[in-house]
Tab-separated table of N, CA and C in Angstrom:
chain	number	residue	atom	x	y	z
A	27	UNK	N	75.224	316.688	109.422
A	27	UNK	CA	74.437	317.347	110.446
A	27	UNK	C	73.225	316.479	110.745
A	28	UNK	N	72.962	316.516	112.163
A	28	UNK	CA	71.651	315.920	112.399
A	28	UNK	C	70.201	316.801	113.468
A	29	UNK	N	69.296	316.036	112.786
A	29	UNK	CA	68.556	316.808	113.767
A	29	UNK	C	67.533	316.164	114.623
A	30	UNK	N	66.868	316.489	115.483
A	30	UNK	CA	65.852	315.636	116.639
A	30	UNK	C	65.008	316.409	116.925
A	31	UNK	N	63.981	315.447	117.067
A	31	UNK	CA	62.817	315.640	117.757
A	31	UNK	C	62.952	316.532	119.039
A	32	UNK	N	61.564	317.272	119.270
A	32	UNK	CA	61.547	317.974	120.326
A	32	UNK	C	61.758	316.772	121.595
A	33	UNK	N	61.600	315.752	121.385
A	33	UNK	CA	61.669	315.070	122.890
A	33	UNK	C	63.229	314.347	122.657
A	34	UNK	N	63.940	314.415	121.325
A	34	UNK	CA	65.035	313.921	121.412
A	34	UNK	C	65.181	312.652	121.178
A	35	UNK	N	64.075	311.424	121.100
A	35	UNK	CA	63.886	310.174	120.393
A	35	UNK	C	64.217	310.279	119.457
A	36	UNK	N	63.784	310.587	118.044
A	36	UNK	CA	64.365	310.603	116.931
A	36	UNK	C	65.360	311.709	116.179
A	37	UNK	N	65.983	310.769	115.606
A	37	UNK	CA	67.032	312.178	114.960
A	37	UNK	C	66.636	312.039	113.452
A	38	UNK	N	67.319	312.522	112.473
A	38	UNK	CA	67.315	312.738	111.376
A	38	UNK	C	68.464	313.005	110.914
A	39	UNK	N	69.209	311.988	109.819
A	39	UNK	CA	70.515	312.206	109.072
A	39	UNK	C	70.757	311.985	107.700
A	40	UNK	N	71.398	311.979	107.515
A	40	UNK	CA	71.877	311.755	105.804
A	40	UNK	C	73.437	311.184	105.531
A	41	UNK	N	73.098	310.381	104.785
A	41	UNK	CA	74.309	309.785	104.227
A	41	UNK	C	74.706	310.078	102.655
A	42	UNK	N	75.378	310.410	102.572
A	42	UNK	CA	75.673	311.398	100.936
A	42	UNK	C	76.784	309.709	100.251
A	43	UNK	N	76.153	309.263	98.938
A	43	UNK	CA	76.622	308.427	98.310
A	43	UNK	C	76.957	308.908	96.946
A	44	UNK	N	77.824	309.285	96.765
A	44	UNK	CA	78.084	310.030	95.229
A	44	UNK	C	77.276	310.899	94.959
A	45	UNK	N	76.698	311.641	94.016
A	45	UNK	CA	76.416	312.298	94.022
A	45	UNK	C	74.195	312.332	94.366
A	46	UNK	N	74.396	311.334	94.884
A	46	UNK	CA	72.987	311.284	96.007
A	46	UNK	C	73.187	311.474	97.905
A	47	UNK	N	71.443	311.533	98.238
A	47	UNK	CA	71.539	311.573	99.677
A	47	UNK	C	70.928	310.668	100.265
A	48	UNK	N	71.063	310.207	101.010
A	48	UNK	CA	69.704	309.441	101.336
A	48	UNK	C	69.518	309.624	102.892
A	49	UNK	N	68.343	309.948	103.390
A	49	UNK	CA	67.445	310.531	104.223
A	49	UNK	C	67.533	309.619	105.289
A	50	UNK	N	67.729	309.302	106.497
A	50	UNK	CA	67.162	308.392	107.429
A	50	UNK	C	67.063	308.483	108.422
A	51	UNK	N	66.003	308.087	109.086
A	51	UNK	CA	65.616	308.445	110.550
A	51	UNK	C	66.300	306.671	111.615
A	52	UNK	N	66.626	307.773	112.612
A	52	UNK	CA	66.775	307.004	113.646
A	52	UNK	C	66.190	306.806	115.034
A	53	UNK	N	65.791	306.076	115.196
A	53	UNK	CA	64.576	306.318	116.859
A	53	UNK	C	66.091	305.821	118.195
A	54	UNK	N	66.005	306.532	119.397
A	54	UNK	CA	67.329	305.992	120.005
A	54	UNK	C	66.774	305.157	120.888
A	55	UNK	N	65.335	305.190	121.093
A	55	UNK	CA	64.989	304.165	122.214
A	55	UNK	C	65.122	303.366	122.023
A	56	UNK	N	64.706	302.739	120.766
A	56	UNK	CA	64.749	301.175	120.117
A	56	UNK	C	65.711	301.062	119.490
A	57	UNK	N	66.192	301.871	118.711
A	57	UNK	CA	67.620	301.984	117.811
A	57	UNK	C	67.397	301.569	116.202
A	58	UNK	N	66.040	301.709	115.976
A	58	UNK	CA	65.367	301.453	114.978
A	58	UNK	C	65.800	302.805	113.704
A	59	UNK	N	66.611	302.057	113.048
A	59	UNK	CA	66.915	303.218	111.589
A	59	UNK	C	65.774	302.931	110.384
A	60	UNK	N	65.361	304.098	109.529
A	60	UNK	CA	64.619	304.125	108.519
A	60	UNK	C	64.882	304.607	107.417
A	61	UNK	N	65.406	304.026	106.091
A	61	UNK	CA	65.788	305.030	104.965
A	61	UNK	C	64.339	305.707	104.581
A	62	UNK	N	64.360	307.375	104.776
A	62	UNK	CA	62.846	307.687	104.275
A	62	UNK	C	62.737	308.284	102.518
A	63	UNK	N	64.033	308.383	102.264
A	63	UNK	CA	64.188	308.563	101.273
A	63	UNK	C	65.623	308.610	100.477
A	64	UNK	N	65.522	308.784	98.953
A	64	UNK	CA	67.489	308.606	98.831
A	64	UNK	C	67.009	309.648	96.939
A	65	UNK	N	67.540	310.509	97.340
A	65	UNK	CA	67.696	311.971	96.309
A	65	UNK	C	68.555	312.167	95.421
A	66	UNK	N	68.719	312.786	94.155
A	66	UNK	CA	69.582	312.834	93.651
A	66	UNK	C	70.104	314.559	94.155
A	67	UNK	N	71.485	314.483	94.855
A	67	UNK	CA	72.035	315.453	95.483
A	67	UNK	C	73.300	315.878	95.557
A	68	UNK	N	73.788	316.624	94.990
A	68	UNK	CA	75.299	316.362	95.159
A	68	UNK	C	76.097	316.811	96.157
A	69	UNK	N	75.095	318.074	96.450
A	69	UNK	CA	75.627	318.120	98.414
A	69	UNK	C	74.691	318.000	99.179
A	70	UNK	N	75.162	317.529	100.602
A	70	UNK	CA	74.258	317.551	101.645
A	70	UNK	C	72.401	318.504	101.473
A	71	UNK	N	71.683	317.735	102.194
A	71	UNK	CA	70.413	318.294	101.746
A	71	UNK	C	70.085	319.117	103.007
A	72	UNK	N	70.269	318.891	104.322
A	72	UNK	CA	70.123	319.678	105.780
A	72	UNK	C	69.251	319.129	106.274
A	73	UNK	N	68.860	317.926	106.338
A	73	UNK	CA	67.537	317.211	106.790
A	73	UNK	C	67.569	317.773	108.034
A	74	UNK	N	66.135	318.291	108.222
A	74	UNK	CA	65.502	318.620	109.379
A	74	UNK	C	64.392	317.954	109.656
A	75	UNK	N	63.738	317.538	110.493
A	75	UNK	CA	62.802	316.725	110.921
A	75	UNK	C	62.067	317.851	112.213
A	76	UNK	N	60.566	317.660	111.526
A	76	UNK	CA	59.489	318.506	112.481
A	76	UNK	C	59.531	317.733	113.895
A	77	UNK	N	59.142	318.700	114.750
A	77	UNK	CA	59.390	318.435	116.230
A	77	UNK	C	58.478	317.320	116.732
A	78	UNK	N	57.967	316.618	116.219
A	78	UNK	CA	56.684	315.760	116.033
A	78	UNK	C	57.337	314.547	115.807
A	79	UNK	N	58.365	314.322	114.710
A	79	UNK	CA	58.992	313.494	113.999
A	79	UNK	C	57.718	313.230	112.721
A	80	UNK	N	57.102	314.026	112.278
A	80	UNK	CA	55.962	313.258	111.628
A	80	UNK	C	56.937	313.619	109.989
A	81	UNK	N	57.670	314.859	109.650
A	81	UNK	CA	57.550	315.222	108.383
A	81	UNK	C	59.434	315.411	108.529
A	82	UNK	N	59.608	315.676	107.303
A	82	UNK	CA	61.259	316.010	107.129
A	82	UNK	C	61.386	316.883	106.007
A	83	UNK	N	62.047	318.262	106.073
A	83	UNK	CA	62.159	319.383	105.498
A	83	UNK	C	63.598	319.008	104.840
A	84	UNK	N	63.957	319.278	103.429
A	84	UNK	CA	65.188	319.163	103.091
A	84	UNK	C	65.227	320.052	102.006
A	85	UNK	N	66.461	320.119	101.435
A	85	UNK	CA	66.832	321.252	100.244
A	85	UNK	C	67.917	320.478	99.434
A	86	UNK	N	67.608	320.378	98.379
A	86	UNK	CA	68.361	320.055	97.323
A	86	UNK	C	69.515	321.234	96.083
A	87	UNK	N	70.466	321.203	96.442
A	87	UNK	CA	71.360	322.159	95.789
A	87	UNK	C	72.134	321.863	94.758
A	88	UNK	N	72.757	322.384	93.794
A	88	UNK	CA	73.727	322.269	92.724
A	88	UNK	C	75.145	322.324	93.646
A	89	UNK	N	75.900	321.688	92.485
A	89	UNK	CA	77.200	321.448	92.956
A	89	UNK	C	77.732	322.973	93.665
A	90	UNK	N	77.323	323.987	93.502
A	90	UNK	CA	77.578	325.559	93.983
A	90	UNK	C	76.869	326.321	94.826
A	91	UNK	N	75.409	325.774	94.555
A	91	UNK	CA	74.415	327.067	94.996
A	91	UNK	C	74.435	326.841	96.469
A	92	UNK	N	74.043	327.999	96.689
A	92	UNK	CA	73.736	328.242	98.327
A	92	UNK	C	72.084	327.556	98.612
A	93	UNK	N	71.394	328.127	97.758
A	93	UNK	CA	70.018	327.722	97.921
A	93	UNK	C	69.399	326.552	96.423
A	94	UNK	N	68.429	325.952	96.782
A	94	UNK	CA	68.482	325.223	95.677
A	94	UNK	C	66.745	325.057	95.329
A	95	UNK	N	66.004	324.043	95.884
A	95	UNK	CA	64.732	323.968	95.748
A	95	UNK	C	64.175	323.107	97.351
A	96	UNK	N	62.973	323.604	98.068
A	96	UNK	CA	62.801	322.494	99.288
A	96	UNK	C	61.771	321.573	99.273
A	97	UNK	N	61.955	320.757	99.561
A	97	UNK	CA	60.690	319.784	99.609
A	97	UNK	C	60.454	319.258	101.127
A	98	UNK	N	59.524	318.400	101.318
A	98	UNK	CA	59.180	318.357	102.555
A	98	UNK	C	58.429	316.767	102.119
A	99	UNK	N	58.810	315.914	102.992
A	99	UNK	CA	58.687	314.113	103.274
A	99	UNK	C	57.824	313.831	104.370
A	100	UNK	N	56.626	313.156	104.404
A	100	UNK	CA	56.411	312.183	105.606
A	100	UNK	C	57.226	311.344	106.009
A	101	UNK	N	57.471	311.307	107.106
A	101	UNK	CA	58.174	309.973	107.748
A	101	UNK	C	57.753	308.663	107.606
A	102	UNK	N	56.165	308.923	107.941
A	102	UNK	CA	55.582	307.248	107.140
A	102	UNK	C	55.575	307.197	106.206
A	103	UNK	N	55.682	307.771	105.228
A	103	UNK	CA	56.263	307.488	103.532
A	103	UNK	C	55.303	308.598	102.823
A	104	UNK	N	55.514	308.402	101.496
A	104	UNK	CA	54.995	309.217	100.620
A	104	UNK	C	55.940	309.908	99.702
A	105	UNK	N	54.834	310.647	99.016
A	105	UNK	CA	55.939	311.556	97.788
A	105	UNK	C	56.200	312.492	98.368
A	106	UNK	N	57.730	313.336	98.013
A	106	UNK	CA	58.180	314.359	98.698
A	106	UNK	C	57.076	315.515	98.113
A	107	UNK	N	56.830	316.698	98.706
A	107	UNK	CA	56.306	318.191	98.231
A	107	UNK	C	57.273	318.809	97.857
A	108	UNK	N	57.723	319.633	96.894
A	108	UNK	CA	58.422	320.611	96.729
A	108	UNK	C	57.315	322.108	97.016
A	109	UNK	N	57.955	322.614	97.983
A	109	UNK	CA	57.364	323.619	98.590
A	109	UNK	C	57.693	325.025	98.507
A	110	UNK	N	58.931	325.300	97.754
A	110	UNK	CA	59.660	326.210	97.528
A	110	UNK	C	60.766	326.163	96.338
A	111	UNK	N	61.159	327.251	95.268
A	111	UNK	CA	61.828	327.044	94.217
A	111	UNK	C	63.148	328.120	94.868
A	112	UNK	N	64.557	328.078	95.089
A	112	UNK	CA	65.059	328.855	95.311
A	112	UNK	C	65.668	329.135	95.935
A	113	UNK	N	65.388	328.201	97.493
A	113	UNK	CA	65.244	328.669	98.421
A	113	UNK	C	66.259	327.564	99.118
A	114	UNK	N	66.301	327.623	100.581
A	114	UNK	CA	66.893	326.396	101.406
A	114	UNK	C	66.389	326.773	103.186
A	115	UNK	N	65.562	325.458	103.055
A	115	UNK	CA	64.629	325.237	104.285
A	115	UNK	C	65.775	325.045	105.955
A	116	UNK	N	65.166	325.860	106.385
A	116	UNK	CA	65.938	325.438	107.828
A	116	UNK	C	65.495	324.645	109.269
A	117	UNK	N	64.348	324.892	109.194
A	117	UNK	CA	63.674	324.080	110.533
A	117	UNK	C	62.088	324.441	110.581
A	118	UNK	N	61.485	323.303	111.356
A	118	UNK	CA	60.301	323.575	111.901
A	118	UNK	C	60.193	324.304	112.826
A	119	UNK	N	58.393	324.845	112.311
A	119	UNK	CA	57.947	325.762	114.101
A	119	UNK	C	57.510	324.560	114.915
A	120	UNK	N	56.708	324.588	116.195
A	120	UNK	CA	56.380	323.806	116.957
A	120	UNK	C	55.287	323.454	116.758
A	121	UNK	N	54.492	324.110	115.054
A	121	UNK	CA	53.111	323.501	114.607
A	121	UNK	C	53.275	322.147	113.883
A	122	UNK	N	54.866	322.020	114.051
A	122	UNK	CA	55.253	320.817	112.848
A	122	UNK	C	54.544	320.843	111.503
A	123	UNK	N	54.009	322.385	111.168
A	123	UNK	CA	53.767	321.665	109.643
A	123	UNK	C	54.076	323.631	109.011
A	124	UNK	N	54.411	324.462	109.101
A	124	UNK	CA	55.477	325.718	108.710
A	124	UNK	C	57.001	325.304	109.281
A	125	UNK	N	57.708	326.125	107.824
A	125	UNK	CA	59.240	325.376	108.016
A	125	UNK	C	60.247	326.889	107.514
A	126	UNK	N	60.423	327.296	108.543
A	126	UNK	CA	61.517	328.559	108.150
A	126	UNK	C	62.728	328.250	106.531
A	127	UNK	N	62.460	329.249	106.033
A	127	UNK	CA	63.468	329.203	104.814
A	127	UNK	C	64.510	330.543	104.648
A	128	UNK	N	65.345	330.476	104.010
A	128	UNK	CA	66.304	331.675	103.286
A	128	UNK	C	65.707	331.268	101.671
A	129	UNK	N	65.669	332.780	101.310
A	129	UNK	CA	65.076	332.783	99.826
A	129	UNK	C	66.915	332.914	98.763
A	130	UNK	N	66.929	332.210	98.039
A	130	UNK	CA	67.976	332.410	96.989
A	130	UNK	C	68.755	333.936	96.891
A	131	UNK	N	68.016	334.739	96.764
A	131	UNK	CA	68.544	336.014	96.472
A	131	UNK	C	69.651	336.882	97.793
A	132	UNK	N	68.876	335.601	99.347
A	132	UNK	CA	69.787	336.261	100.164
A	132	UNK	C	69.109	337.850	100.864
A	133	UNK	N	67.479	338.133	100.162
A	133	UNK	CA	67.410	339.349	100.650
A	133	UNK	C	65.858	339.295	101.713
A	134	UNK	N	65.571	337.956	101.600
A	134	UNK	CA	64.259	337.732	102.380
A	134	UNK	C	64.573	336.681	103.483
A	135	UNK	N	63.991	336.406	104.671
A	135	UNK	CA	63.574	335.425	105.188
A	135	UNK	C	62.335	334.704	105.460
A	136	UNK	N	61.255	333.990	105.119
A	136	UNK	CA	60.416	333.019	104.868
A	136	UNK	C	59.939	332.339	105.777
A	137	UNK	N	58.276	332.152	105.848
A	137	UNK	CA	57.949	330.624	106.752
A	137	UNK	C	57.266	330.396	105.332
A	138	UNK	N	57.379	329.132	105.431
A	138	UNK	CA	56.671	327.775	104.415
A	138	UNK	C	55.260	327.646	104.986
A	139	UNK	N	54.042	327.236	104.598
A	139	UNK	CA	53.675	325.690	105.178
A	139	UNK	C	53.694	325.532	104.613
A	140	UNK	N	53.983	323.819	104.825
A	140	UNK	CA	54.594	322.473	104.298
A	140	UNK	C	53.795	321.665	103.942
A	141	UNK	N	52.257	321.823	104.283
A	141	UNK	CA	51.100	321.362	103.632
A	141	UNK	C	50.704	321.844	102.420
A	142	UNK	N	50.671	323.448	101.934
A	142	UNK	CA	50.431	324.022	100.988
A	142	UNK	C	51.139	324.723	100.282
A	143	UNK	N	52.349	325.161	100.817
A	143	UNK	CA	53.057	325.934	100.036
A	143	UNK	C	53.459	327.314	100.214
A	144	UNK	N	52.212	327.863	101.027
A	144	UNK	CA	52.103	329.446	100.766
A	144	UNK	C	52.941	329.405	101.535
A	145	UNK	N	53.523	330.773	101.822
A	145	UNK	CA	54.459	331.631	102.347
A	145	UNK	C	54.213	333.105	103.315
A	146	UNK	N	54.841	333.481	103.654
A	146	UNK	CA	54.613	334.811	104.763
A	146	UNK	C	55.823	335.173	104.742
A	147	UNK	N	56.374	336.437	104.578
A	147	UNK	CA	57.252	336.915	104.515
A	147	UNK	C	57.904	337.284	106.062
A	148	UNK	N	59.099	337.136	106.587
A	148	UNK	CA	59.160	337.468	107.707
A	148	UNK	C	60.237	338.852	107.896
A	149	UNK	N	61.357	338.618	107.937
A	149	UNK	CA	62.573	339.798	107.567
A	149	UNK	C	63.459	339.839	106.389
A	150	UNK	N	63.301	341.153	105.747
A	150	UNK	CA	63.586	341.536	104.517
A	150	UNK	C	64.753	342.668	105.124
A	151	UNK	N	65.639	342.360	103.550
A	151	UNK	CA	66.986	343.148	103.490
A	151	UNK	C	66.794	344.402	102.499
A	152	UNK	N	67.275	345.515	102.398
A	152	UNK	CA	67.437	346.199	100.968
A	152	UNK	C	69.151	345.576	100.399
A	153	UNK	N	69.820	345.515	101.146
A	153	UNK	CA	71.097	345.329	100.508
A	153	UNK	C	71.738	343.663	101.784
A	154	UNK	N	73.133	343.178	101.872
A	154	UNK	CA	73.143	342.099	102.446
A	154	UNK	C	73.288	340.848	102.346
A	155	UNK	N	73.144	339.842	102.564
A	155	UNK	CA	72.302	338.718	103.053
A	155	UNK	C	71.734	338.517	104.014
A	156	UNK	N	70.505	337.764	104.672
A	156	UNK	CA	70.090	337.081	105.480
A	156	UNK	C	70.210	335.317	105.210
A	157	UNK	N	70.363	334.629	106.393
A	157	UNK	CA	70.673	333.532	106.381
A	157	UNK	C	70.738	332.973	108.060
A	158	UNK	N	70.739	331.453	108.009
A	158	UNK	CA	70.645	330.818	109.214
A	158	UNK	C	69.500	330.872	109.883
A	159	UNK	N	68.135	331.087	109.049
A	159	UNK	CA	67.329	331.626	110.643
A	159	UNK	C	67.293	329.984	111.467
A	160	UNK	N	66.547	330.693	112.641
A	160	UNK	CA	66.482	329.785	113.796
A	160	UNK	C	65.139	330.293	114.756
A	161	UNK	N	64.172	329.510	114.743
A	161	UNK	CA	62.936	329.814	115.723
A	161	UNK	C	63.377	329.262	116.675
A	162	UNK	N	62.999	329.817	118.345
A	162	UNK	CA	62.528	329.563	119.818
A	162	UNK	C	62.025	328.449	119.872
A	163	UNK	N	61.621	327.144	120.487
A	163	UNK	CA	60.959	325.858	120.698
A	163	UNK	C	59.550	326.559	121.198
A	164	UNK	N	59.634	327.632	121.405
A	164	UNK	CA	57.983	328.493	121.673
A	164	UNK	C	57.536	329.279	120.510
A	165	UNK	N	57.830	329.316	118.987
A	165	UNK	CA	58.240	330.507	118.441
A	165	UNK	C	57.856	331.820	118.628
A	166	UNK	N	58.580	331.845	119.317
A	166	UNK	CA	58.102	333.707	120.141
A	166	UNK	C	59.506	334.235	119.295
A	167	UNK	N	60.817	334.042	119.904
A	167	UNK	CA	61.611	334.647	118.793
A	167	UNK	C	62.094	333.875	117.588
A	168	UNK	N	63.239	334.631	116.817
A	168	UNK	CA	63.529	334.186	115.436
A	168	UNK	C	65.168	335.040	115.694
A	169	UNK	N	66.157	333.745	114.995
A	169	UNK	CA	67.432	333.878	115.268
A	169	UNK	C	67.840	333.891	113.898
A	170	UNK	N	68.309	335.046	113.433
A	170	UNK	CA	69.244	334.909	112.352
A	170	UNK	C	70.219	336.123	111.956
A	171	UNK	N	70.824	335.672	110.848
A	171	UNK	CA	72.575	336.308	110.350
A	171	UNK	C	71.982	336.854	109.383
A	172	UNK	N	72.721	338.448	109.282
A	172	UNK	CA	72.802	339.419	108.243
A	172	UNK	C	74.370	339.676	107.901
A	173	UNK	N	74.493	339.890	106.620
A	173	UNK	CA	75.771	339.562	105.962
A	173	UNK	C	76.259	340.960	105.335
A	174	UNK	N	77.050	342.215	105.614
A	174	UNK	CA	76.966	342.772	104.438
A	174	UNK	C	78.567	342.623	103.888
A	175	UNK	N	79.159	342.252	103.015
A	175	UNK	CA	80.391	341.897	102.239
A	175	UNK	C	81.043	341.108	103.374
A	176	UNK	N	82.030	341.337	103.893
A	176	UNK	CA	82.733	340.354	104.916
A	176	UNK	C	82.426	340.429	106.653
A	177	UNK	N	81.230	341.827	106.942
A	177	UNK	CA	80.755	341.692	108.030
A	177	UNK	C	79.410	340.989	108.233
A	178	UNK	N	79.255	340.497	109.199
A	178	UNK	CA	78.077	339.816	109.540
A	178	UNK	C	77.705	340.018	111.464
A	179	UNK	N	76.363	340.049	111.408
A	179	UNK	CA	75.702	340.383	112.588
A	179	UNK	C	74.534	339.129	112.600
A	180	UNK	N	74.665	338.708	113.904
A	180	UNK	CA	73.334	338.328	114.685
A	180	UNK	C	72.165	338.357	115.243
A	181	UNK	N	70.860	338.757	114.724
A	181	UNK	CA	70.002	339.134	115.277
A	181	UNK	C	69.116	338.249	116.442
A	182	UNK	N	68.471	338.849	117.122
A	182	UNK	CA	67.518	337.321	117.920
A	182	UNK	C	66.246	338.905	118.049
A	183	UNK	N	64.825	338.285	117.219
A	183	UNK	CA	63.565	339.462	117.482
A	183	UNK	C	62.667	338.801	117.469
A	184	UNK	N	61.795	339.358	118.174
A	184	UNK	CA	60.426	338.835	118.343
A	184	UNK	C	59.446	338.133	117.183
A	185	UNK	N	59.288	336.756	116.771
A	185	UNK	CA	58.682	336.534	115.417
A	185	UNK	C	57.948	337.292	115.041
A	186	UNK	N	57.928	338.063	114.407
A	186	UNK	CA	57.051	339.018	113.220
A	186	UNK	C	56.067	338.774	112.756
A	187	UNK	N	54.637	339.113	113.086
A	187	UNK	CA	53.682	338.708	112.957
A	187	UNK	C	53.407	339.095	111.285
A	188	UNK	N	53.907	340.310	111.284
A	188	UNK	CA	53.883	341.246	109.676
A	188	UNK	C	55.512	341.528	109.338
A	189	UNK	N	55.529	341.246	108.046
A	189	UNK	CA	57.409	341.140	107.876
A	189	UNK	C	58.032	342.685	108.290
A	190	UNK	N	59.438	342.139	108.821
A	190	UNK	CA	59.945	343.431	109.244
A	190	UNK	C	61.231	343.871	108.300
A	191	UNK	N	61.839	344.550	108.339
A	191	UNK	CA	62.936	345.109	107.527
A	191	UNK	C	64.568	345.099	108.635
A	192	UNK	N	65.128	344.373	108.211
A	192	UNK	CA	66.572	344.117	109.015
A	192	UNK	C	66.824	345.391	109.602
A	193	UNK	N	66.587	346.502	108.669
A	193	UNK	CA	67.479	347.781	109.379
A	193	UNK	C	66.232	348.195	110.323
A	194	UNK	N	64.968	347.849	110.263
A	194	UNK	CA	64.252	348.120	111.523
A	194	UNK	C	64.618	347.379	113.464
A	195	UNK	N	64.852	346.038	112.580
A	195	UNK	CA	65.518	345.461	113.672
A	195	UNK	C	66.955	345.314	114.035
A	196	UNK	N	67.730	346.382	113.752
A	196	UNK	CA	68.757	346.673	114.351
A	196	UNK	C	68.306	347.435	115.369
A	197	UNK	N	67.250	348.169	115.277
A	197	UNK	CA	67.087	349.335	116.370
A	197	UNK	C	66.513	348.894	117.529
């Protein structure tokens, strides 16, 4: 999977070498590739890259888990952050520096920032999963999947300023 910049110049990919990943950006104007990093991973990490191109959100998993631990990379280099234990990061907002997550348990959905760590709770399950979210390029809404045993539903709601409860937003 890859991902790009809000203007679509750079993408962000991964190349999985045994049981590592390694991170690299590509610019398409120039055609300029960058290894920004190379992980020990045994599956795919989901590199996402902030709409900025400045930072890169990834998740590191066990040979099984759904969710694993996220960290978050400068593009001009540096040490990764681990920003989350548990969890698996999905994308930036358009502040480029909060990064939507799914929490391990499957019963929360999450914003990061990626500078500090803290968290805000956004939509919570009593029973379920939640998974996939997806913010608006405005984040006004928030796109994601609720799971219960072999059914699953789509939501799309207004980002939640204060966390909401799935069965509120069915209604």
């Amino acid at each position: 999977r890859a991902s790009a910049t809000r203007n679509g110049e750079i993408f962000a990919f991964e190349r999985q070498i045994g049981d590592e990943s390694e991170i690299w950006t590509k610019n398409v104007r120039n055609g300029q590739q960058q290894n920004i990093l190379r992980v020990k991973a045994p599956m795919p990490t989901s590199a996402t890259i902030s709409q900025d191109g400045a930072r890169i959100a990834y998740t590191v998993r066990g040979s099984t888990a759904l969710a694993g631990w996220g960290a978050v990379v400068e593009t001009s280099g540096g040490v990764p952050r681990t920003i989350c234990e548990e969890c698996a990061l999905h994308g930036f907002l358009s502040d480029n520096r909060r990064v939507l997550a799914e929490v391990a348990d499957g019963h929360s959905l999450r914003l990061y920032d990626a500078t500090t760590g803290a968290y805000q709770d956004l939509v919570t399950a009593t029973e379920g999963r939640l998974d996939r979210p997806h913010a608006s390029h405005d984040d006004r809404w928030l796109a994601f999947r609720h799971t219960i045993g072999t059914s699953g539903k789509t939501f799309v709601v207004r980002m939640p300023a204060q966390p909401v409860s799935v069965e509120r937003a069915q209604r």
